[in-house]
mmCIF file of C-alpha atoms in Angstrom:
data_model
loop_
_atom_site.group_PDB
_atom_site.id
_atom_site.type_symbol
_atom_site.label_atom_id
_atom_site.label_comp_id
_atom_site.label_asym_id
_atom_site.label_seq_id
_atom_site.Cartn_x
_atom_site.Cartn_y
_atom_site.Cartn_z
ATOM 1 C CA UNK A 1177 69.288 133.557 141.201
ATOM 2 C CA UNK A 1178 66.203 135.453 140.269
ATOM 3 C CA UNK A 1179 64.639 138.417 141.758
ATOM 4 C CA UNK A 1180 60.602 138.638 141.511
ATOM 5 C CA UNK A 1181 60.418 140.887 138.681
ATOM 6 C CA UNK A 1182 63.149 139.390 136.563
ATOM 7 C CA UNK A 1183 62.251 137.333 133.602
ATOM 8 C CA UNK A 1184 65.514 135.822 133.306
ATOM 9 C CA UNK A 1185 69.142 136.133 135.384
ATOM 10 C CA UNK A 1186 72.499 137.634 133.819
ATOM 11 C CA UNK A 1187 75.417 137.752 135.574
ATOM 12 C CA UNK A 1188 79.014 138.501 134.611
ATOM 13 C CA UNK A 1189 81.715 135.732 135.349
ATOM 14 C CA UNK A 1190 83.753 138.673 136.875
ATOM 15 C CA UNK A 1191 81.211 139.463 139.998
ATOM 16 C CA UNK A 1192 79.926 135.890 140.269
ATOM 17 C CA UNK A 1193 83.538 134.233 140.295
ATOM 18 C CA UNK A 1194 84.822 136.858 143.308
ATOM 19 C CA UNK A 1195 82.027 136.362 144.917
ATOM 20 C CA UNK A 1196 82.636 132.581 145.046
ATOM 21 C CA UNK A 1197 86.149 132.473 144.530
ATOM 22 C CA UNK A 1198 86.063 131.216 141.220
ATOM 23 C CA UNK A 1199 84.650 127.990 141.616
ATOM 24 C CA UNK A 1200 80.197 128.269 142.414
ATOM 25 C CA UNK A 1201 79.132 125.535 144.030
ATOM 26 C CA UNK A 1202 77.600 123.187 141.880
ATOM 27 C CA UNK A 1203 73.950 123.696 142.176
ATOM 28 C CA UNK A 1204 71.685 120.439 141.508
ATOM 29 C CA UNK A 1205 69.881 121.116 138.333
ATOM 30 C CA UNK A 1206 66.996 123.338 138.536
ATOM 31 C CA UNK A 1207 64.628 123.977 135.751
ATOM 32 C CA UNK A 1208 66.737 126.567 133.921
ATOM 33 C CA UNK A 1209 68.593 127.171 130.794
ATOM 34 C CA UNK A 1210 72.336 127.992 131.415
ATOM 35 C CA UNK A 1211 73.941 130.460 129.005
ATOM 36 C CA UNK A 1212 77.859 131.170 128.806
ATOM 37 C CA UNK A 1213 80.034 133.144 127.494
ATOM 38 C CA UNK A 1214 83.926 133.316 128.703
ATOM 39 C CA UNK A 1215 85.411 136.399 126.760
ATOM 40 C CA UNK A 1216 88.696 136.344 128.517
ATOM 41 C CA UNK A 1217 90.843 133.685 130.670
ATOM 42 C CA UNK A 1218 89.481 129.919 131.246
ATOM 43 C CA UNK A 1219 87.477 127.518 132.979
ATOM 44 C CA UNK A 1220 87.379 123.733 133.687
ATOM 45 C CA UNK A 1221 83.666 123.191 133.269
ATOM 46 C CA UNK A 1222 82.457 119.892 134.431
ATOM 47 C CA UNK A 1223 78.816 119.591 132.963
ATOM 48 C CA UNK A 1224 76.838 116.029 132.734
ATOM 49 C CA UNK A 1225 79.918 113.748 133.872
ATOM 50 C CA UNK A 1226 82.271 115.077 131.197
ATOM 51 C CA UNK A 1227 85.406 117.557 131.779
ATOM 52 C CA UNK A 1228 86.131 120.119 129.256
ATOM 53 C CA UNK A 1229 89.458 122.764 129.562
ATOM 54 C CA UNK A 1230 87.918 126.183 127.865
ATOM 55 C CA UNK A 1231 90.221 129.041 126.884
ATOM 56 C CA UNK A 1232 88.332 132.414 125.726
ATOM 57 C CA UNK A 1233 86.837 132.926 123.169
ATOM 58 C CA UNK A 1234 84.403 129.890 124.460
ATOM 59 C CA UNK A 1235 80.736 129.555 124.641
ATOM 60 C CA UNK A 1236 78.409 126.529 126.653
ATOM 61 C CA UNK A 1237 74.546 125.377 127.133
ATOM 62 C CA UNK A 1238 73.368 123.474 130.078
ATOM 63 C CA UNK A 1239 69.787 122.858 129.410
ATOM 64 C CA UNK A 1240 67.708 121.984 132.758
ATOM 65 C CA UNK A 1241 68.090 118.467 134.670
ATOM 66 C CA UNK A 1242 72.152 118.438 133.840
ATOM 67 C CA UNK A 1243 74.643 118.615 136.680
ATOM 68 C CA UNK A 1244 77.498 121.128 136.420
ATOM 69 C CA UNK A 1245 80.429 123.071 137.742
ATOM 70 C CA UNK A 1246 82.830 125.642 136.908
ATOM 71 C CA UNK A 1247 86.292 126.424 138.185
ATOM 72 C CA UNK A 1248 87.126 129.928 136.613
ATOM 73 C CA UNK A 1249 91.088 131.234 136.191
ATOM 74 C CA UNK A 1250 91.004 134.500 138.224
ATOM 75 C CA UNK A 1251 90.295 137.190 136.415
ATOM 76 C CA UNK A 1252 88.195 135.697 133.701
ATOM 77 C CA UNK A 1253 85.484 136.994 132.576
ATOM 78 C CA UNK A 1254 82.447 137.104 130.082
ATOM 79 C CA UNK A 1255 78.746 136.474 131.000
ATOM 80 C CA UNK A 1256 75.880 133.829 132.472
ATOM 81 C CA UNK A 1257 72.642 133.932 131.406
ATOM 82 C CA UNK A 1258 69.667 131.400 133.170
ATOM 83 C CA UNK A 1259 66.670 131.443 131.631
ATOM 84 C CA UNK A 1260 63.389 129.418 133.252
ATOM 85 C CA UNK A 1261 62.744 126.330 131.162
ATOM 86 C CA UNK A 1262 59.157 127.095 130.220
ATOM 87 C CA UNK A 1263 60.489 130.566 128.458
ATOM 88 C CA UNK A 1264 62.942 128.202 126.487
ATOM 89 C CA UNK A 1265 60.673 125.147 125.783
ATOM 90 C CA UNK A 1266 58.574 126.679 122.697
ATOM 91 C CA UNK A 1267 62.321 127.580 121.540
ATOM 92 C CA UNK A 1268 64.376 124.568 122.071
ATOM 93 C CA UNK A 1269 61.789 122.282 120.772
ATOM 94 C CA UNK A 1270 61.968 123.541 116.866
ATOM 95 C CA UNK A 1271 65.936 122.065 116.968
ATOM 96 C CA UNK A 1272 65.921 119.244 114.361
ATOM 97 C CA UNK A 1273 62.542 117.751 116.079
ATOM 98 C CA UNK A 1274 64.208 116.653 119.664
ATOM 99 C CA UNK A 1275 62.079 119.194 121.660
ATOM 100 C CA UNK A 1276 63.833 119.338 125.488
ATOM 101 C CA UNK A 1277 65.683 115.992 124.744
ATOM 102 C CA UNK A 1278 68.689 118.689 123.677
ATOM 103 C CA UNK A 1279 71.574 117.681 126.253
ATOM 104 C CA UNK A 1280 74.794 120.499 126.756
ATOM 105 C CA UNK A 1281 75.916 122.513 123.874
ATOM 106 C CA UNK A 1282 79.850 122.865 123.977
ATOM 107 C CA UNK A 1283 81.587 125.515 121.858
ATOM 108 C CA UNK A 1284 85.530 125.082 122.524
ATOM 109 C CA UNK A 1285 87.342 126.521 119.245
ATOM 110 C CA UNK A 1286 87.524 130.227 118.384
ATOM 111 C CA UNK A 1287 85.035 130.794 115.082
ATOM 112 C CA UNK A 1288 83.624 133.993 113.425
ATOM 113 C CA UNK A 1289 80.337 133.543 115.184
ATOM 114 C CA UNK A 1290 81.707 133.383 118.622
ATOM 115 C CA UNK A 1291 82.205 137.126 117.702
ATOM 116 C CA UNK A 1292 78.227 137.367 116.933
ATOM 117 C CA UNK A 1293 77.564 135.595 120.151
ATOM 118 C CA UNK A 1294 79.749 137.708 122.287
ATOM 119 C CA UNK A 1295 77.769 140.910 121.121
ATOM 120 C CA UNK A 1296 74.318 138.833 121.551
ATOM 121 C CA UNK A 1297 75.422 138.351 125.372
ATOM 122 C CA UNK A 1298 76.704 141.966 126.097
ATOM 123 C CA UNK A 1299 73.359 143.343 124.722
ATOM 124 C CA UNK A 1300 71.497 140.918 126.985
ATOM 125 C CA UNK A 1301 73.653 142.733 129.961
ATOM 126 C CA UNK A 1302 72.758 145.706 128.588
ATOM 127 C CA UNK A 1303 69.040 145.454 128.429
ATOM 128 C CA UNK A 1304 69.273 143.294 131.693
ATOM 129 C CA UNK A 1305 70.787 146.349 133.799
ATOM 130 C CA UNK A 1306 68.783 149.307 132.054
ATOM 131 C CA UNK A 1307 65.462 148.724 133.224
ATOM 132 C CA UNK A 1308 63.930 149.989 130.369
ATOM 133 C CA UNK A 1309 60.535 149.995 129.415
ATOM 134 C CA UNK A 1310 58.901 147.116 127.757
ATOM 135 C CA UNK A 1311 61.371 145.185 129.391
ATOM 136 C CA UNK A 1312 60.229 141.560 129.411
ATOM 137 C CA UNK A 1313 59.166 141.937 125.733
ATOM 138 C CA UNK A 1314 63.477 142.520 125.031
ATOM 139 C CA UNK A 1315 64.769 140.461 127.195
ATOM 140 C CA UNK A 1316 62.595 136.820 126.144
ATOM 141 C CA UNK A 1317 63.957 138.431 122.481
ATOM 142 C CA UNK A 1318 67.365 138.411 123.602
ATOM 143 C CA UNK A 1319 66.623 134.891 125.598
ATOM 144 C CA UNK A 1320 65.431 133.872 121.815
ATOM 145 C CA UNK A 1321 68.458 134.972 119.922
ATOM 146 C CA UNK A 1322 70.789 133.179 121.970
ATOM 147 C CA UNK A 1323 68.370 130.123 121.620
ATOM 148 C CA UNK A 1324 68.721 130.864 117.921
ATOM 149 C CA UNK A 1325 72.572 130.819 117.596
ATOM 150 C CA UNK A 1326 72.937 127.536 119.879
ATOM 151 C CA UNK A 1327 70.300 125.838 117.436
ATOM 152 C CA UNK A 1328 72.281 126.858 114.596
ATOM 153 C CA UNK A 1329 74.946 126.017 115.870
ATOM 154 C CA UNK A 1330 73.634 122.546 116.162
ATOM 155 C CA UNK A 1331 72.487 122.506 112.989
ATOM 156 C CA UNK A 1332 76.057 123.717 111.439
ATOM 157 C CA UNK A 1333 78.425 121.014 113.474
ATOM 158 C CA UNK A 1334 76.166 117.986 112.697
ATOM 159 C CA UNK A 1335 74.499 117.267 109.550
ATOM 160 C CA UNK A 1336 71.697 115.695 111.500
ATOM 161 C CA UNK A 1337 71.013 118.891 112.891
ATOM 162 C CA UNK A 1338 71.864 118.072 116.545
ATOM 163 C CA UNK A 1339 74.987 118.138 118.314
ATOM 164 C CA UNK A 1340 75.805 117.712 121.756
ATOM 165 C CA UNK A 1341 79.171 118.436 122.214
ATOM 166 C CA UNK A 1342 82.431 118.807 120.535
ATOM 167 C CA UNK A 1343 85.357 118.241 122.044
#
């Protein structure tokens, strides 16, 4: 996933789904943060023994430890963002007091915010591909907005303040 240098990965679904012919491997759980964000088409995403049937506008969270795998329509498309767990932890762990115990964050139904969220993951891309200076400093920003709207999220679908899934 990562080069050296990078902080953080961000692909779109577009290059990593022809490149794997829609359906990546599933890759044993590594200590990352999974971000996605379909934009257009769908995907049968299979994360900690459930099944869920996503049409775009759809967002998901895989923290670290959880199993997963994606089958992708052709031609779908939006944008995957891993982030290493010890970026995240400091982040995560504010969410209603359960610190890393947060399991996968599903977001199936079309909602205002999934607008906000879309724009949060294209400027990722953006800062991800420009190579700007100060670098780093943006893109553990970005990783923290995104952290942000999943947490709120949570907080908005549950009135405990944590929700797994919705279905």
């Amino acid at each position: 996933h990562f080069k050296p240098a990078d902080l953080l990965n961000c692909e779109s679904i577009e290059v990593r789904g022809r490149q794997q012919t829609w359906t990546p491997p599933v890759p044993a759980p590594e200590a990352l943060y999974q971000f996605e964000f379909l934009s257009h088409g769908e995907v049968t995403a299979h994360i900690d023994g459930r099944r869920y049937h996503l049409t775009a506008p759809a967002a998901w969270m895989v923290p670290p430890g959880v199993f997963h795998g994606f089958t992708y329509q052709p031609e779908s498309s939006g944008h995957v963002v891993s982030v290493p767990a010890e970026i995240m932890e400091h982040l995560i762990s504010g969410i209603a007091g359960h610190g890393s115990g947060i399991r996968h964050v599903v977001v199936p139904r079309p909602s205002a915010t999934l607008a906000d969220l879309g724009a949060l993951f294209a400027n990722l891309a953006d800062e991800f591909s420009a190579r700007r200076p100060r670098r780093d400093e943006a893109l553990r920003a970005h990783a923290a907005l995104l952290s942000v709207w999943f947490a709120r999220h949570l907080i908005d679908t549950e009135p405990s303040g944590l929700r797994t899934e919705q279905d």
